[in-house]
């Protein structure tokens, strides 16, 4: 079952705020890239999307339009999570994968993640611009090659 994308985004913001080393709040740009990695690995591991929204190939990398719109008022500054938003994964394996993806990719800056996504097949093989969707199939195939089972 796919989750609400804003719940997933808020969970990422909570992880950033609570991460070891006291990371600053996550920017919208970094949030977008983290959603891409979370979605990609979820598709590869579970063969289902983490959330239903499409991810578009924008100039600065992958973007979930509804999440971008929701948080664009923050500009380049960090976004404080909504601590009143209740969320729980339905499956402990999903939560474990989410944790692992965050541990691996959460340590990178927004610009570092942008550079990484630009070097990867799903973004490279999709024309850039508003409305140009990176297909879930491309993401699933690419991230399957990255899974370490």
XYZ file of C-alpha atoms in Angstrom:
149
model
C 0.000 0.000 0.000
C 1.363 3.386 -0.983
C 1.664 6.096 1.654
C 0.745 9.772 1.537
C 3.757 11.546 0.044
C 3.541 14.397 2.576
C 3.731 11.844 5.397
C 6.884 10.407 3.829
C 8.319 13.904 3.324
C 7.607 14.813 6.942
C 9.231 11.581 8.107
C 12.374 12.544 6.198
C 12.298 16.000 7.814
C 12.008 14.358 11.240
C 14.927 12.053 10.490
C 17.048 15.046 9.454
C 16.212 16.967 12.596
C 16.900 13.982 14.845
C 19.917 12.540 13.051
C 23.132 11.869 14.895
C 25.445 14.811 14.532
C 22.592 17.308 14.803
C 22.139 18.028 11.089
C 20.482 21.296 10.214
C 16.938 21.209 8.940
C 16.554 19.709 5.461
C 15.964 21.999 2.482
C 13.298 21.399 -0.149
C 16.013 20.566 -2.681
C 17.500 17.844 -0.494
C 14.045 16.579 0.423
C 13.242 16.074 -3.265
C 16.348 13.961 -3.829
C 15.699 11.924 -0.685
C 12.157 11.190 -1.886
C 13.644 9.947 -5.164
C 16.035 7.567 -3.391
C 13.352 6.344 -0.993
C 10.939 5.713 -3.864
C 13.577 4.010 -6.009
C 14.709 1.562 -3.368
C 11.139 0.840 -2.265
C 10.181 0.024 -5.855
C 13.224 -2.206 -6.256
C 12.844 -4.077 -2.974
C 9.061 -4.405 -2.616
C 8.001 -4.031 -6.278
C 5.461 -1.405 -5.163
C 5.710 2.383 -4.858
C 6.293 4.028 -1.486
C 3.962 6.827 -2.657
C 1.806 7.254 -5.767
C 2.943 10.692 -6.947
C 5.169 10.903 -9.989
C 8.741 12.155 -9.858
C 9.703 14.637 -12.557
C 13.155 15.287 -14.040
C 13.844 18.957 -13.403
C 17.051 20.846 -14.109
C 18.312 20.361 -10.554
C 17.260 16.717 -10.358
C 14.199 14.690 -9.399
C 11.163 16.533 -7.994
C 7.778 15.491 -6.607
C 5.716 18.481 -7.711
C 3.113 18.372 -4.904
C 5.838 18.256 -2.234
C 7.811 21.006 -3.939
C 4.699 23.202 -4.030
C 3.875 22.428 -0.391
C 7.313 23.518 0.856
C 8.405 26.126 -1.716
C 7.657 28.957 0.707
C 10.816 27.909 2.599
C 13.022 28.714 -0.388
C 16.552 27.474 0.273
C 16.185 27.399 4.042
C 15.603 24.336 6.172
C 12.109 22.993 6.753
C 10.936 22.206 10.264
C 8.975 18.945 10.472
C 5.380 18.844 11.641
C 5.645 16.978 14.959
C 1.849 16.681 15.154
C 1.616 14.650 11.954
C 1.112 11.024 13.027
C 2.720 8.422 10.780
C 3.736 4.786 11.081
C 4.872 2.269 8.505
C 2.557 -0.713 8.100
C 5.481 -3.098 7.733
C 8.689 -3.211 9.801
C 10.633 -4.182 6.654
C 9.521 -0.950 4.973
C 10.666 1.036 7.979
C 14.011 -0.810 8.014
C 14.582 -0.041 4.322
C 13.590 3.610 4.868
C 16.107 3.820 7.750
C 18.867 2.244 5.671
C 18.291 4.516 2.667
C 18.341 7.531 4.979
C 21.612 6.382 6.599
C 23.272 6.018 3.197
C 21.973 9.144 1.426
C 21.015 11.498 4.266
C 24.650 12.383 4.929
C 25.018 14.079 1.531
C 24.258 17.735 0.841
C 21.463 18.792 -1.487
C 24.041 19.623 -4.162
C 25.863 16.334 -3.637
C 22.594 14.455 -4.094
C 21.801 16.517 -7.195
C 25.128 15.519 -8.714
C 24.503 11.866 -7.855
C 21.034 11.825 -9.419
C 22.366 13.528 -12.560
C 24.855 10.676 -13.006
C 22.176 7.968 -12.758
C 20.235 6.384 -15.620
C 16.659 7.270 -14.551
C 17.334 11.025 -14.567
C 19.791 10.956 -17.504
C 17.369 9.046 -19.737
C 14.430 11.385 -19.042
C 14.190 14.783 -20.767
C 14.383 17.576 -18.182
C 11.574 20.009 -17.543
C 8.240 20.395 -15.802
C 5.961 17.455 -16.495
C 8.682 15.071 -17.699
C 8.144 12.027 -15.493
C 10.902 9.619 -14.495
C 9.044 6.344 -14.903
C 8.663 4.059 -11.931
C 9.786 1.198 -14.177
C 13.098 2.964 -14.948
C 13.601 3.627 -11.261
C 12.770 0.070 -10.242
C 15.156 -1.426 -12.807
C 17.991 0.942 -11.884
C 17.655 0.534 -8.122
C 17.372 -3.266 -8.362
C 20.962 -3.163 -9.607
C 21.892 -1.195 -6.461
C 20.271 -3.508 -3.927
C 22.536 -5.548 -1.688
C 20.490 -8.477 -0.444
